[in-house]
CSV table of C-alpha atoms and ligand atoms in Angstrom, one decimal:
chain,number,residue,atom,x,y,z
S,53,UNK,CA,-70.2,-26.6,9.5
S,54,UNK,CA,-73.4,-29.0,9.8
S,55,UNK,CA,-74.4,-29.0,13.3
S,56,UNK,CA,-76.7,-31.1,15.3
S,57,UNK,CA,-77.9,-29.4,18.6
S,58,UNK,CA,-79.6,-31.5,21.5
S,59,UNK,CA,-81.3,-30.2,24.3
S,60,UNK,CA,-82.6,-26.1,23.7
S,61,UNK,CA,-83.5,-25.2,27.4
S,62,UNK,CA,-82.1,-22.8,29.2
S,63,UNK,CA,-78.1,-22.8,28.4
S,64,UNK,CA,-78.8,-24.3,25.0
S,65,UNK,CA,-80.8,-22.5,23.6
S,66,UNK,CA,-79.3,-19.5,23.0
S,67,UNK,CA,-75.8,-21.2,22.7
S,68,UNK,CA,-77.4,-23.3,19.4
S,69,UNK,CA,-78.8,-19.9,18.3
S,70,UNK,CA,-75.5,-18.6,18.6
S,71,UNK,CA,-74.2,-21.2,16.4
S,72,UNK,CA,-76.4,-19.7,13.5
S,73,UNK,CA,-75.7,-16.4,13.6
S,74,UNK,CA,-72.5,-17.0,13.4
S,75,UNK,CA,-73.5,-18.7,10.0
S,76,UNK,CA,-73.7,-22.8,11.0
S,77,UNK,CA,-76.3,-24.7,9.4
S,78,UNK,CA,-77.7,-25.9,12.7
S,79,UNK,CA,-80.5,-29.1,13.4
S,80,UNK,CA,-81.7,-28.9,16.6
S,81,UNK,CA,-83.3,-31.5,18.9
S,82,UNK,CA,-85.1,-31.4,22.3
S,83,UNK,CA,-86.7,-34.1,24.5
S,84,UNK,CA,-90.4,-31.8,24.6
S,85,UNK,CA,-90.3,-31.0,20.7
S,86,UNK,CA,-92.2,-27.9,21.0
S,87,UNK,CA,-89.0,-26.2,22.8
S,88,UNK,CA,-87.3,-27.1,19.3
S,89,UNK,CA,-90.1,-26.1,17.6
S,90,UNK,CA,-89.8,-22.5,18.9
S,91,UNK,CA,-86.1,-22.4,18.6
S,92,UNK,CA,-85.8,-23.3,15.4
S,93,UNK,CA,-89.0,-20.4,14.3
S,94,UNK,CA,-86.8,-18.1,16.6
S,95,UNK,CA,-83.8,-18.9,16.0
S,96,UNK,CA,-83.5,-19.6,11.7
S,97,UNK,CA,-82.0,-23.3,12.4
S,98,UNK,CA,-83.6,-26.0,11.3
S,99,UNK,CA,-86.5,-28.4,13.7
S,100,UNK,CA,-85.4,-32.1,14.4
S,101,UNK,CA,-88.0,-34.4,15.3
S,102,UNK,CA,-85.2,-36.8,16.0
S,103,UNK,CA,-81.8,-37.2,17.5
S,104,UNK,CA,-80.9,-39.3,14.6
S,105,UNK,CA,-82.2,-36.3,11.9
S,106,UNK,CA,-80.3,-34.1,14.4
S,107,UNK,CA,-76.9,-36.2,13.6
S,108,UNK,CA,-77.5,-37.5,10.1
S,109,UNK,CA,-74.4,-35.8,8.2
S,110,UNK,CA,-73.0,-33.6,10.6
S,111,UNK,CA,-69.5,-32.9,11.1
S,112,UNK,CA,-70.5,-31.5,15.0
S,113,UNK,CA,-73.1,-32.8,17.2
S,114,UNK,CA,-73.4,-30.6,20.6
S,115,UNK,CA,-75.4,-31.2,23.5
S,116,UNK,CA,-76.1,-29.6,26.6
S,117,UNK,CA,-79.2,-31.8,28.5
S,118,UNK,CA,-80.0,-32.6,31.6
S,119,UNK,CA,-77.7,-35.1,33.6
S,120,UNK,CA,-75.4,-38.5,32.8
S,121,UNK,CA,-78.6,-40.7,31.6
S,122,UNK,CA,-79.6,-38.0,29.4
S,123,UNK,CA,-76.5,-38.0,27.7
S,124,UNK,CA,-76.2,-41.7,27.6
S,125,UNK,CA,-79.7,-41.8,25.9
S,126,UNK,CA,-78.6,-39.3,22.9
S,127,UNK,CA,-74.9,-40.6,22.3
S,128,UNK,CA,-76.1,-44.5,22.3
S,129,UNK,CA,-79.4,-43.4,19.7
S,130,UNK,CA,-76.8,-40.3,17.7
S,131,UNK,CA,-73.8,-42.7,17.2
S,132,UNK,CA,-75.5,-44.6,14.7
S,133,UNK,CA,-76.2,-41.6,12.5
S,134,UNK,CA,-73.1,-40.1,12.7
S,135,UNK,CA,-70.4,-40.4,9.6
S,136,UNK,CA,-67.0,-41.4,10.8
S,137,UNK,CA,-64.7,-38.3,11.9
S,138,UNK,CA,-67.6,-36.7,13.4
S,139,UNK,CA,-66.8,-35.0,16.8
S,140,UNK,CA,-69.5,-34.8,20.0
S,141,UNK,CA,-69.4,-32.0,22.0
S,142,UNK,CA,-71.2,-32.4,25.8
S,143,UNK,CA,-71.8,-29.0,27.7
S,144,UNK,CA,-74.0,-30.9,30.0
S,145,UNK,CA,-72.4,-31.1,33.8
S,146,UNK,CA,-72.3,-34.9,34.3
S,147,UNK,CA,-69.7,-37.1,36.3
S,148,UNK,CA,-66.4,-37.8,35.0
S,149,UNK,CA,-67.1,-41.5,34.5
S,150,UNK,CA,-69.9,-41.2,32.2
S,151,UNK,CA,-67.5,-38.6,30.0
S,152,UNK,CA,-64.9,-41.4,29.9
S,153,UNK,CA,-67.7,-44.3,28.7
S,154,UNK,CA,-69.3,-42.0,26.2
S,155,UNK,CA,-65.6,-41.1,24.6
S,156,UNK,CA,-65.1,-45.0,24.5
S,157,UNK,CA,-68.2,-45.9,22.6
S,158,UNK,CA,-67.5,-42.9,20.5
S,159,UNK,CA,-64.2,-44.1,19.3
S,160,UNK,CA,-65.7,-47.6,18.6
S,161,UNK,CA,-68.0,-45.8,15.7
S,162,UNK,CA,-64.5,-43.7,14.7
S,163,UNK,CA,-65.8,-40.5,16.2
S,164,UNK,CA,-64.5,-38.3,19.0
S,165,UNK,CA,-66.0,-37.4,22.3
S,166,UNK,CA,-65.0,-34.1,24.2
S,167,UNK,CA,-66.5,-33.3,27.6
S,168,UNK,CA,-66.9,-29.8,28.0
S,169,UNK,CA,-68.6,-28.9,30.6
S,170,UNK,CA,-69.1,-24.5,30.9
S,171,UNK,CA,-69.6,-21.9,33.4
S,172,UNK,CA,-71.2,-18.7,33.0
S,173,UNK,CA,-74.5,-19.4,33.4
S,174,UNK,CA,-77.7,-17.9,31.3
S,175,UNK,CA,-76.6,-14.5,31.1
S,176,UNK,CA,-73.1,-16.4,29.6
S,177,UNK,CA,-75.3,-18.5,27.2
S,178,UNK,CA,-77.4,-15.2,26.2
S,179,UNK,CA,-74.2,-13.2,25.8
S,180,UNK,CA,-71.9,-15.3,24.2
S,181,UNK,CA,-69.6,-15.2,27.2
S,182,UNK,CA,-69.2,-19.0,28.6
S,183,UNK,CA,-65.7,-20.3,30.1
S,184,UNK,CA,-65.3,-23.7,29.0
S,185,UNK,CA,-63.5,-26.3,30.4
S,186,UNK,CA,-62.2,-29.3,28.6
S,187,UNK,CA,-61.3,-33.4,28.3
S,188,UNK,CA,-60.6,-35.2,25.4
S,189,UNK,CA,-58.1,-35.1,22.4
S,190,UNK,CA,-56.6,-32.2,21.9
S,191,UNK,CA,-56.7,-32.5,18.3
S,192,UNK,CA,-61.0,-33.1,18.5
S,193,UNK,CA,-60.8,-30.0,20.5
S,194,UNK,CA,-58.7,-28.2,17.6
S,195,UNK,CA,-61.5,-28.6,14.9
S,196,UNK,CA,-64.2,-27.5,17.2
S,197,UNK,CA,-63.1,-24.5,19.3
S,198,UNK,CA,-63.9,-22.0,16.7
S,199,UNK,CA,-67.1,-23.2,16.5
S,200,UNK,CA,-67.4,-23.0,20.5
S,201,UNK,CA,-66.1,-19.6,20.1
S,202,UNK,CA,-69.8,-18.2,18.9
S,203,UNK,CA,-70.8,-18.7,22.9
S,204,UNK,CA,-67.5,-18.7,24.7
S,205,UNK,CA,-65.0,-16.0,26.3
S,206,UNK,CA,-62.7,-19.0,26.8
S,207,UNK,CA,-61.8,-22.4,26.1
S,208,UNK,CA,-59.6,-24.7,27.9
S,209,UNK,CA,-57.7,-27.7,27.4
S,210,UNK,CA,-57.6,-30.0,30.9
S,211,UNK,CA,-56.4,-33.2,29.8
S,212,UNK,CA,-57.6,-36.3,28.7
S,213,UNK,CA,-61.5,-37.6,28.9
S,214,UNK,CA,-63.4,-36.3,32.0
S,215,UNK,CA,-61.1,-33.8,33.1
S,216,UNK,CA,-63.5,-30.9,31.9
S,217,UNK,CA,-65.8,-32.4,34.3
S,218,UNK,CA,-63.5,-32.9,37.3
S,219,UNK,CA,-62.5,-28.9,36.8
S,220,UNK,CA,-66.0,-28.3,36.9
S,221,UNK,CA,-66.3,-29.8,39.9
S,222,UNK,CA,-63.8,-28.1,40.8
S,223,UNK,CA,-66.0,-24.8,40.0
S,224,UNK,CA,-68.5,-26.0,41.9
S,225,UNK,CA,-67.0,-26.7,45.4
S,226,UNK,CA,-65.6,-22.9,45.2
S,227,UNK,CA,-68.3,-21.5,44.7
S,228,UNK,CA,-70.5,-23.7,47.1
S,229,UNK,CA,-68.2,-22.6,50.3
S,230,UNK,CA,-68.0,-19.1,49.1
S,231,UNK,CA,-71.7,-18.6,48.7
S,232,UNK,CA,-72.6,-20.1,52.6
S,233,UNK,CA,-69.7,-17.5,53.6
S,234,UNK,CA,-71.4,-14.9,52.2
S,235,UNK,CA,-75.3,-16.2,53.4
S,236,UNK,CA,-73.5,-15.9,57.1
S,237,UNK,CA,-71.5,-13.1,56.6
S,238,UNK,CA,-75.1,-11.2,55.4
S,239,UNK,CA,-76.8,-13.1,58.1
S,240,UNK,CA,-74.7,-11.6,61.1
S,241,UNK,CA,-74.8,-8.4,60.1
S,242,UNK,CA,-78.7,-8.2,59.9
S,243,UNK,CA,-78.7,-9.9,63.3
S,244,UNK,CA,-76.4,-7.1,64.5
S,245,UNK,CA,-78.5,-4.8,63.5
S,246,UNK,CA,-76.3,-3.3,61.1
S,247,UNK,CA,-77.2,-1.2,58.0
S,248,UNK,CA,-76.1,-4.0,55.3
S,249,UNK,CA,-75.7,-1.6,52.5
S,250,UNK,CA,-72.9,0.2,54.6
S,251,UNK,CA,-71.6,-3.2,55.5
S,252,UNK,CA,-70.8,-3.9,51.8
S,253,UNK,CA,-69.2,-0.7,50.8
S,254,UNK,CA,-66.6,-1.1,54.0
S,255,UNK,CA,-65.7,-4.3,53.3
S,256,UNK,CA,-66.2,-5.2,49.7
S,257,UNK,CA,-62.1,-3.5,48.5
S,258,UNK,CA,-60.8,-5.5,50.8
S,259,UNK,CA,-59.7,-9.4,51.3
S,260,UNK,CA,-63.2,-10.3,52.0
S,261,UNK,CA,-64.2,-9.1,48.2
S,262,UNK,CA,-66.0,-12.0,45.7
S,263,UNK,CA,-68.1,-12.4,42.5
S,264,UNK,CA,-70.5,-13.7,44.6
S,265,UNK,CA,-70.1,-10.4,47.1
S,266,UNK,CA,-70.5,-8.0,44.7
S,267,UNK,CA,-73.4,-9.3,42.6
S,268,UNK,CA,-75.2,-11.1,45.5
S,269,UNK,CA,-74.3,-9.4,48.7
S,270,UNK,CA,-77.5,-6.6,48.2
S,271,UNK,CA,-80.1,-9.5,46.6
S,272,UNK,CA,-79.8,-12.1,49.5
S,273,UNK,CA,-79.9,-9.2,52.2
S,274,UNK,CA,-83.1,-8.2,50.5
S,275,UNK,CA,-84.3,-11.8,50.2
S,276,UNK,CA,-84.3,-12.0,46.5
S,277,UNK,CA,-83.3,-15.5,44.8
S,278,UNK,CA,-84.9,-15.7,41.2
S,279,UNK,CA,-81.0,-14.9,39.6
S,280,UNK,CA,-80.3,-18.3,37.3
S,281,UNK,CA,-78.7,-21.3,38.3
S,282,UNK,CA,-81.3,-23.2,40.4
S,283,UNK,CA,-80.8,-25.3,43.8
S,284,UNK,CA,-81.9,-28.6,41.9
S,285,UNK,CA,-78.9,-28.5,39.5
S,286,UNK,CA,-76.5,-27.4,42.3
S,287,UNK,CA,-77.8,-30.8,43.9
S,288,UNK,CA,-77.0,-32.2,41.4
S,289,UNK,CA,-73.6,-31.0,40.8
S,290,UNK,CA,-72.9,-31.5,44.6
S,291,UNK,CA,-73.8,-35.3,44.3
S,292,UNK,CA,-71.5,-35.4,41.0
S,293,UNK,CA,-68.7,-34.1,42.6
S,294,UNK,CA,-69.2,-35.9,46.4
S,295,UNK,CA,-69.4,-39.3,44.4
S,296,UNK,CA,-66.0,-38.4,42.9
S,297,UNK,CA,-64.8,-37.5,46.4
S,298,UNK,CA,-65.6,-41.0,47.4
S,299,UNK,CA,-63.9,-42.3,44.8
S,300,UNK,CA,-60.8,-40.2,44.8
S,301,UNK,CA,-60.8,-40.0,48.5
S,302,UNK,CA,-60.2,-36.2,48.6
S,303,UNK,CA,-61.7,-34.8,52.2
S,304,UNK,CA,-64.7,-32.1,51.1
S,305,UNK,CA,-65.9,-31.4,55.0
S,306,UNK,CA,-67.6,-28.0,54.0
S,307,UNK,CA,-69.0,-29.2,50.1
S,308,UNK,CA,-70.9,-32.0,51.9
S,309,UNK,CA,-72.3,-29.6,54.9
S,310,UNK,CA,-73.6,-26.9,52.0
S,311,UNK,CA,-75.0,-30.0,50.2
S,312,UNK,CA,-77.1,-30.2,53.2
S,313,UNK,CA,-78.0,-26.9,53.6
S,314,UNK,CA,-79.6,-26.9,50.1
S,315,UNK,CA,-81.5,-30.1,50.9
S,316,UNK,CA,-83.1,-28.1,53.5
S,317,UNK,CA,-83.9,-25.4,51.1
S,318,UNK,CA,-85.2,-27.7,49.0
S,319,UNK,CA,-87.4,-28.8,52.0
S,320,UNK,CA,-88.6,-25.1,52.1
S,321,UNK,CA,-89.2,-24.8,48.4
S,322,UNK,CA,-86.3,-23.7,47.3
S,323,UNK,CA,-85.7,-25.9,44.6
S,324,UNK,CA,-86.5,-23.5,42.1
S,325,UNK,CA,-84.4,-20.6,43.9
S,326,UNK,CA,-81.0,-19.8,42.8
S,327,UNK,CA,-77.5,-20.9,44.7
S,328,UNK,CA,-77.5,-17.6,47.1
S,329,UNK,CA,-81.0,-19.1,48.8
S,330,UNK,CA,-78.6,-20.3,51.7
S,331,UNK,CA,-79.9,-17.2,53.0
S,332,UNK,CA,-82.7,-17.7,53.2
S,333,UNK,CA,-82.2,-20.8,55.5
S,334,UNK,CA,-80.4,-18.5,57.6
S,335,UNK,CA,-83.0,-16.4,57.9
S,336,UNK,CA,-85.8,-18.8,58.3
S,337,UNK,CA,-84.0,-19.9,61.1
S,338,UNK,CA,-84.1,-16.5,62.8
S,339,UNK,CA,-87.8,-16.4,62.3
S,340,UNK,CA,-87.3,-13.3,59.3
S,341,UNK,CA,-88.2,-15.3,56.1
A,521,LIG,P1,-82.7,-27.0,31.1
A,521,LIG,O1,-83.2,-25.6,30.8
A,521,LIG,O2,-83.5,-28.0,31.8
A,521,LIG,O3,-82.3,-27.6,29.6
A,521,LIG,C1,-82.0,-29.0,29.4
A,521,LIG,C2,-82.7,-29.3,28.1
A,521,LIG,O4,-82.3,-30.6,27.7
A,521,LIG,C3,-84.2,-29.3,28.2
A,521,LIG,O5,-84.8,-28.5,27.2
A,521,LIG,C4,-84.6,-30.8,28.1
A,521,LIG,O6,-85.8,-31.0,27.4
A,521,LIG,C5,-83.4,-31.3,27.2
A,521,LIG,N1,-83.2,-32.7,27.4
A,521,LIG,C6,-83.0,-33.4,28.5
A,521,LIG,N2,-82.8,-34.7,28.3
A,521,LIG,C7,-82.9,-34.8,26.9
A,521,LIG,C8,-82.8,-35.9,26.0
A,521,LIG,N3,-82.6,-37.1,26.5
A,521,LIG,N4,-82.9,-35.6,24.7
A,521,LIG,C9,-83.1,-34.4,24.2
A,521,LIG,N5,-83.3,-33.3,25.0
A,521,LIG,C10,-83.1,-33.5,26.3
A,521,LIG,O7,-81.2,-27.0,31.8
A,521,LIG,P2,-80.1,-25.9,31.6
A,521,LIG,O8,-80.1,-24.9,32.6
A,521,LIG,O9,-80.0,-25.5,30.1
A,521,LIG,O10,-78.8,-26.9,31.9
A,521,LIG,C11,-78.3,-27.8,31.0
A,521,LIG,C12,-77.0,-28.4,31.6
A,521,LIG,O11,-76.0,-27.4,31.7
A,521,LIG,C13,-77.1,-29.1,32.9
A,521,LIG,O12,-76.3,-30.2,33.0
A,521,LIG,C14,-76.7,-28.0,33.9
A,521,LIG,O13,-76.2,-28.6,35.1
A,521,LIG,C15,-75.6,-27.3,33.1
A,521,LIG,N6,-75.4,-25.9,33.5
A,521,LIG,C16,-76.4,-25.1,33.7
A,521,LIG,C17,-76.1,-23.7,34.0
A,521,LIG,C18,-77.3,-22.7,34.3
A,521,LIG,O14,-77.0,-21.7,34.8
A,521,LIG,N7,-78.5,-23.1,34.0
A,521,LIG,C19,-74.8,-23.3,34.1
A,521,LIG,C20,-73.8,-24.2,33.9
A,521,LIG,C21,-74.1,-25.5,33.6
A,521,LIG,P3,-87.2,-30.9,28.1
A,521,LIG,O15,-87.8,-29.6,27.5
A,521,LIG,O16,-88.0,-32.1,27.7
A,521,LIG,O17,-87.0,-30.8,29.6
């Protein structure tokens, strides 16, 4: 397949070099062209100085940027260039309404528009091992999950346009309660004066067991918060899916409280840190950071 790629940072990157190994002639695209520059001499794919040489002729164009505008700005300059029956792939985590205008204007140029938002993070993308979740036709999504399969453990259907990004909101507001849990759970037992490395191995077979226990249980007791997704997207995602909540009028009590929290670590400058830096809030607050 001919493949545009926009935006090689951290996710997209490897996924687009992914793409050519598995033997895709690939064009990729990024905002600061030196990042394309250096995946493309990495990588064997081929340096686009321009979204438009990016989607000249392709039968695929992926992107995984930044946020909604970003995705706006390279649909609205792409479509242009695009031959009819060409399909656009977004990983990027944007809000359900921007999905649903992008797969409008799409089909005004006779192209398709899937949202597809993934989970995984960088150690998926490096690995090849993303879930993804997805809205659009079903039949757009036929032609193009093989090629997703050269990053992905998983793809699924949701439904129609922007249901990939409401189950990845979805994602998100699990994983945001679960991880201030586990930041209190770690929090009392160090108060307590408890040895936390026992504390996991007594209660980590029973109901109390998570992904985010077992592989961050020992890093946020030790303070550590350089593993991946950063606070700043998780913002981000939190404001995505609060907006929705708004909208839809589901009551999120807890999502909007941990939103908080991670304003504050922002505030300490956290921004950078990943998602498990609730503990550290915690434990600034008990004078141990
Ligand atoms: P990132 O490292 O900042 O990569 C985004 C890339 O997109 C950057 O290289 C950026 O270019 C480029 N870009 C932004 N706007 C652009 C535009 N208008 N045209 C062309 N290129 C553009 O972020 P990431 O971690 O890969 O995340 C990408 C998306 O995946 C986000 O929506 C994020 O929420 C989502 N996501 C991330 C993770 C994760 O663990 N990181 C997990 C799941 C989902 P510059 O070099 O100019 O900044």
């Amino acid at each position: 397949m001919k493949i545009g790629f926009a935006g090689l940072g951290v996710m997209g990157g490897p996924m687009a070099r992914h793409l050519v190994q598995a033997g895709h002639e690939v064009a990729g695209f990024n905002r600061t062209s030196d990042k394309a520059r250096a995946w493309a001499q990495a990588s064997g794919g081929r340096f686009a100085a321009t979204v438009a040489e990016a989607a000249a002729g392709a039968d695929l164009l992926i992107l995984c940027v930044g946020n909604d505008d970003d995705v706006r700005q390279v649909v609205t300059e792409a479509l242009p260039h695009l031959k009819a029956g060409a399909i656009i792939v977004d990983h990027t985590t944007t809000s359900a309404r921007a999905a649903r205008e992008m797969s409008a204007l799409a089909a005004v140029q006779g192209c398709d528009f899937i949202d597809a938002p993934v989970s995984g993070g960088q150690a998926g993308a490096e690995n090849g091992q993303l879930s993804v979740m997805v809205g659009g036709e079903a039949a757009a999504l036929d032609k193009a999950e093989p090629v997703l399969m050269a990053y992905s453990k998983a793809v699924k259907h949701m439904g129609a346009s922007g249901t990939g990004q409401l189950t990845k909101m979805v994602n998100q507001i699990a994983i945001a309660g679960v991880v201030q849990g586990l930041a209190e759970a770690v929090h009392f037992a160090q108060v307590a004066g408890l040895d936390t490395d026992a504390v996991y191995d007594a209660i980590s077979k029973g109901a109390a067991q998570s992904w985010q226990m077992d592989n961050r249980w020992k890093t946020m007791a030790e303070g550590r918060f350089d593993f991946g997704f950063a606070v700043d997207w998780m913002r981000k995602d939190l404001g995505l899916v609060l907006d929705e909540a708004r909208s839809n009028g589901a009551h999120l009590e807890l999502t909007a409280l941990v939103d908080r929290f991670y304003a504050e670590v922002q505030a300490m400058g956290g921004s950078r840190w990943d998602t498990s830096s609730l503990a550290a809030r915690l434990q600034a607050r008990n004078g141990r950071a």
